[in-house]
Every structure is written in structure tokens, then in C-alpha cells.
Short mmCIF file of C-alpha atoms and ligand atoms in Angstrom, two decimals:
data_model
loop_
_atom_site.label_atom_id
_atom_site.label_comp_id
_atom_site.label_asym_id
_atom_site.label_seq_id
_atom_site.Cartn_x
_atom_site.Cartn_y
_atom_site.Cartn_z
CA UNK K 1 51.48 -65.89 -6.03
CA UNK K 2 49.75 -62.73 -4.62
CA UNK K 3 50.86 -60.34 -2.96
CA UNK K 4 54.26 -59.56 -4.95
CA UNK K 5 52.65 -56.48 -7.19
CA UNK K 6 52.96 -57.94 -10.19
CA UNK K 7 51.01 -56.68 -12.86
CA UNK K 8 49.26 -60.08 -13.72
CA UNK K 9 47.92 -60.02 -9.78
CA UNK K 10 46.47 -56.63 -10.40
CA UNK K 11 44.65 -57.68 -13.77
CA UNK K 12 43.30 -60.79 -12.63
CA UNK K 13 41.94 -59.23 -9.89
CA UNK K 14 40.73 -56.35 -11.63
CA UNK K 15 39.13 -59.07 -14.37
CA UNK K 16 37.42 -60.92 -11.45
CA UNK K 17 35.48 -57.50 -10.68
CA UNK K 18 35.05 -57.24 -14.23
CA UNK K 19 33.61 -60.73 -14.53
CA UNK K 20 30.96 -59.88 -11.28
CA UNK K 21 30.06 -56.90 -12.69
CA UNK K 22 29.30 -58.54 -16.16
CA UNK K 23 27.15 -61.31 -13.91
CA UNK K 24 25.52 -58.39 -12.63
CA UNK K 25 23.91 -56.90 -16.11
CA UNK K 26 23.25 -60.55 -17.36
CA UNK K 27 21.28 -60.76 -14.25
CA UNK K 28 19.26 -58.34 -15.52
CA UNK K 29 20.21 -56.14 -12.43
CA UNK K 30 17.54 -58.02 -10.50
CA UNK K 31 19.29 -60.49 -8.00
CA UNK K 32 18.25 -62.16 -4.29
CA UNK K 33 19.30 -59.98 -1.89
CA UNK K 34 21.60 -62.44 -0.58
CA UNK K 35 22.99 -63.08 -3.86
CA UNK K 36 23.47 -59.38 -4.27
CA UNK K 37 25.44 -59.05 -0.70
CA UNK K 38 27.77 -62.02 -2.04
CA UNK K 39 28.90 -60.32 -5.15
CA UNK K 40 29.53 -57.03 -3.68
CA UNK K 41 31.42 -58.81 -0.99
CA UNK K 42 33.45 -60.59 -4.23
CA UNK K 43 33.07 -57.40 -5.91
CA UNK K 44 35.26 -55.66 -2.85
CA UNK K 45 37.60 -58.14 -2.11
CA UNK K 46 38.48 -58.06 -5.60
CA UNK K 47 39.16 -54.33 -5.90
CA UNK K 48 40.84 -54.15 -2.48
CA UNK K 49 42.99 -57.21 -3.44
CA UNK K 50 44.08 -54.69 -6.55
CA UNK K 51 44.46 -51.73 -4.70
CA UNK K 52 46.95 -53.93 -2.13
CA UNK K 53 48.68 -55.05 -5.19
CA UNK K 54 49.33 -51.70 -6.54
CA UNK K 55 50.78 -50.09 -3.54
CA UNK K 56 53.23 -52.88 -3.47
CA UNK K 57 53.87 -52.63 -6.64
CA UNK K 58 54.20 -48.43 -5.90
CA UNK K 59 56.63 -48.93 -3.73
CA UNK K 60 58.61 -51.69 -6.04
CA UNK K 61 58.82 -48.10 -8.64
CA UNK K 62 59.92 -45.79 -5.31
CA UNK K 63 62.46 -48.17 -4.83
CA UNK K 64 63.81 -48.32 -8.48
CA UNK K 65 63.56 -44.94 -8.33
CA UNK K 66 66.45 -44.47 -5.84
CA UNK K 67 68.04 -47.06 -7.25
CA UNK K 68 68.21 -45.16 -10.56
CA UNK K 69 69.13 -42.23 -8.92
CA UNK K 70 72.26 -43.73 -6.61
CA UNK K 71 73.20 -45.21 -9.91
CA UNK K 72 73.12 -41.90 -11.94
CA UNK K 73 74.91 -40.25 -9.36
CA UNK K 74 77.52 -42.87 -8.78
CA UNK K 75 78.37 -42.72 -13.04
CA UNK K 76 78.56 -39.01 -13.02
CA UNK K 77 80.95 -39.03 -9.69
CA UNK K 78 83.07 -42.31 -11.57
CA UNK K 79 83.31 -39.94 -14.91
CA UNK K 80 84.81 -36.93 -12.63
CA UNK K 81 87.14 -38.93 -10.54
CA UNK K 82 90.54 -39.46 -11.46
CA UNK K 83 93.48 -41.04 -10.13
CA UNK K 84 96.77 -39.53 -9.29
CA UNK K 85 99.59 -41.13 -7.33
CA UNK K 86 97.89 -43.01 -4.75
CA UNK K 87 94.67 -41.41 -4.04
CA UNK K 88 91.58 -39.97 -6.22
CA UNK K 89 90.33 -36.45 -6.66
CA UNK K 90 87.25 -34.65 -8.31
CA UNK K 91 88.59 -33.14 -11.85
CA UNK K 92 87.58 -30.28 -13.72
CA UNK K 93 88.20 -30.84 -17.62
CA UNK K 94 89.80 -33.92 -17.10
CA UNK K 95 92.27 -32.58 -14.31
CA UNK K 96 92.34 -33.57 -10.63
CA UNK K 97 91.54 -31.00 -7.77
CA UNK K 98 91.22 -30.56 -4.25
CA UNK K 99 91.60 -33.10 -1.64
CA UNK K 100 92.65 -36.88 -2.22
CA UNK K 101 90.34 -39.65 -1.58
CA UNK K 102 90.99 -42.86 -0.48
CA UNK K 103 91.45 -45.21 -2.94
CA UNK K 104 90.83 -48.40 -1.39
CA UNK K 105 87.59 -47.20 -0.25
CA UNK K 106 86.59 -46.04 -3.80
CA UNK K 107 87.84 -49.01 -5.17
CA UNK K 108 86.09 -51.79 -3.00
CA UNK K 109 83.23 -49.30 -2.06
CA UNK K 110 82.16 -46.83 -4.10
CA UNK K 111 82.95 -44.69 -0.55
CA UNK K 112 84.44 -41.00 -1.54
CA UNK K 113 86.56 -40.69 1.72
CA UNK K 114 88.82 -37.59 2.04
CA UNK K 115 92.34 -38.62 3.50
CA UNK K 116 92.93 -36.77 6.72
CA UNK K 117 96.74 -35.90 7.89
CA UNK K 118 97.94 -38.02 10.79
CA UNK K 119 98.33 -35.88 13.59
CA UNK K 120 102.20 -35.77 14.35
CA UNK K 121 102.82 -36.89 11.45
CA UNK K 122 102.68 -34.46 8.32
CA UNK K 123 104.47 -37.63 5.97
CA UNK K 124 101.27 -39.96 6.13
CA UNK K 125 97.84 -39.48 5.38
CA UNK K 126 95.16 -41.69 6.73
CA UNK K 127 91.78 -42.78 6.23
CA UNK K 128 89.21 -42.56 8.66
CA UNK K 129 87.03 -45.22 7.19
CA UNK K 130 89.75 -48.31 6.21
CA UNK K 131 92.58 -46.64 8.14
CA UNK K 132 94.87 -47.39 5.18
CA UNK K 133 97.63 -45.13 5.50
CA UNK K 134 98.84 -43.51 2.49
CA UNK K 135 102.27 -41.44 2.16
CA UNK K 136 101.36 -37.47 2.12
CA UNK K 137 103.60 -36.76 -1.23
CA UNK K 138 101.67 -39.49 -2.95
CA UNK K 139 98.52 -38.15 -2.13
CA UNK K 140 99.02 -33.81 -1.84
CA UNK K 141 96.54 -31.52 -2.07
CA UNK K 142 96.10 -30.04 -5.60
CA UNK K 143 95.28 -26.62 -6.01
CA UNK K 144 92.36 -26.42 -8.25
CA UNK K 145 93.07 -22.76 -9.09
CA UNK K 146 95.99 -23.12 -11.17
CA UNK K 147 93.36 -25.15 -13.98
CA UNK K 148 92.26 -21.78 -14.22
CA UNK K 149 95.13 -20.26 -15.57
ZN1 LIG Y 1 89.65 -45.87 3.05
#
């Protein structure tokens, strides 16, 4: 069916104008002008029929594009995440850093969500996403500049 940008839509249209341009020249380029006005009209339709085909099919690649992108980005993040106690940080050289992100929401959906202190509350950490709630010494803060030493 047309209309999808599928490659075989764009050639077979693209043929068609092929086809009345080839009826054309073994016309001898002499036709009725009526004749002539109903293969240019064929002649149009077929070419705008192509170019409609392509931009759907354009915007099929955008889309991939993104996707591709999202997807590279999400493999690189998953190779520089690691778990410690209950949450997951960014790691340098294998080695976690920083703030703790929730793990359920990494888990279920690919969300990086930084665990915020409950106010009051300096034992439990809490996610402002899920709202799981997450005990502060299994998810501290790591300082990422003793890696360097
Ligand atoms: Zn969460």
C-alpha cells in the first residue's frame, strides 16, 4: 500500500514516469495535444506521488536517527553505571562517584534519578520520581576525589 515510504512505492512510481516518458520518444515526440496534457498530468502525479513517498520515508530515517542516538547514549550511560548498596552512581575506571541514583527507576526505566534527602530526616533518602525511600547509609554520597589519589 502507498503511502508508507517504502522503497518499492518510490520505484514504482518513479518506473511509471519512466514508462510515460519512454511512450513519449516512441511517440516520436509528436502527440494530440490532449494526449500530451494526459501524460504530463500522469507524468506529475507520478513524480509527486515519489516525492510524497520520500519525505515519509525521510522522516522514517529522522526517526531512526534518534532512535540510534537514545540507544547509543543509553549503552554508554549502562557501561558507566554501577551499583553500590542500594542505589547507582556514574563511575570513573570502574569506580562509583557522586550522587546515588535510584535504582528502581533505573531498573524499570532507564530513568537516572538522583536520590534527594528527606527533609527532617537525614536517615532516608527519597526519590522524587517513584518515591521509594531508600536508607541514607545504603545509598551515601561518594566522593569522587579520592579515585584520584
Ligand atoms: Zn525512583
Amino acid at each position: 500500500m502507498a503511502g508508507q515510504g517504502r522503497l518499492s512505492d518510490i520505484m514504482r512510481s518513479l518506473n511509471q514516469a519512466n514508462e510515460v516518458g519512454l511512450r513519449i520518444r516512441s511517440a516520436g515526440y509528436v502527440l494530440e495535444k490532449s494526449d500530451m496534457k494526459a501524460m504530463l498530468a500522469e507524468l506529475a502525479g507520478s513524480i509527486s506521488e515519489a516525492k510524497m513517498e520520500l519525505g515519509i520515508l525521510q522522516g522514517y530515517l529522522q526517526d531512526k536517527d534518534v532512535e540510534l542516538k537514545t540507544m547509543g547514549e543509553l549503552l554508554h550511560t549502562k557501561a558507566n553505571l554501577r551499583r553500590r548498596g542500594d542505589g547507582y552512581y556514574k563511575s570513573r575506571e570502574g569506580r562509583p562517584y557522586g550522587q546515588p541514583y535510584c535504582s528502581y527507576c533505573w531498573e524499570h526505566e532507564h530513568k537516572l534519578m538522583h536520590l534527594h534527602n528527606r527533609i527532617l530526616k537525614k536517615d532516608v533518602r527519597i526519590c522524587p520520581h517513584c518515591k521509594n525511600e531508600y536508607q541514607a547509609q545504603r545509598t551515601p554520597y561518594l566522593e569522587a576525589d579520592a579515585l584520584m589519589m
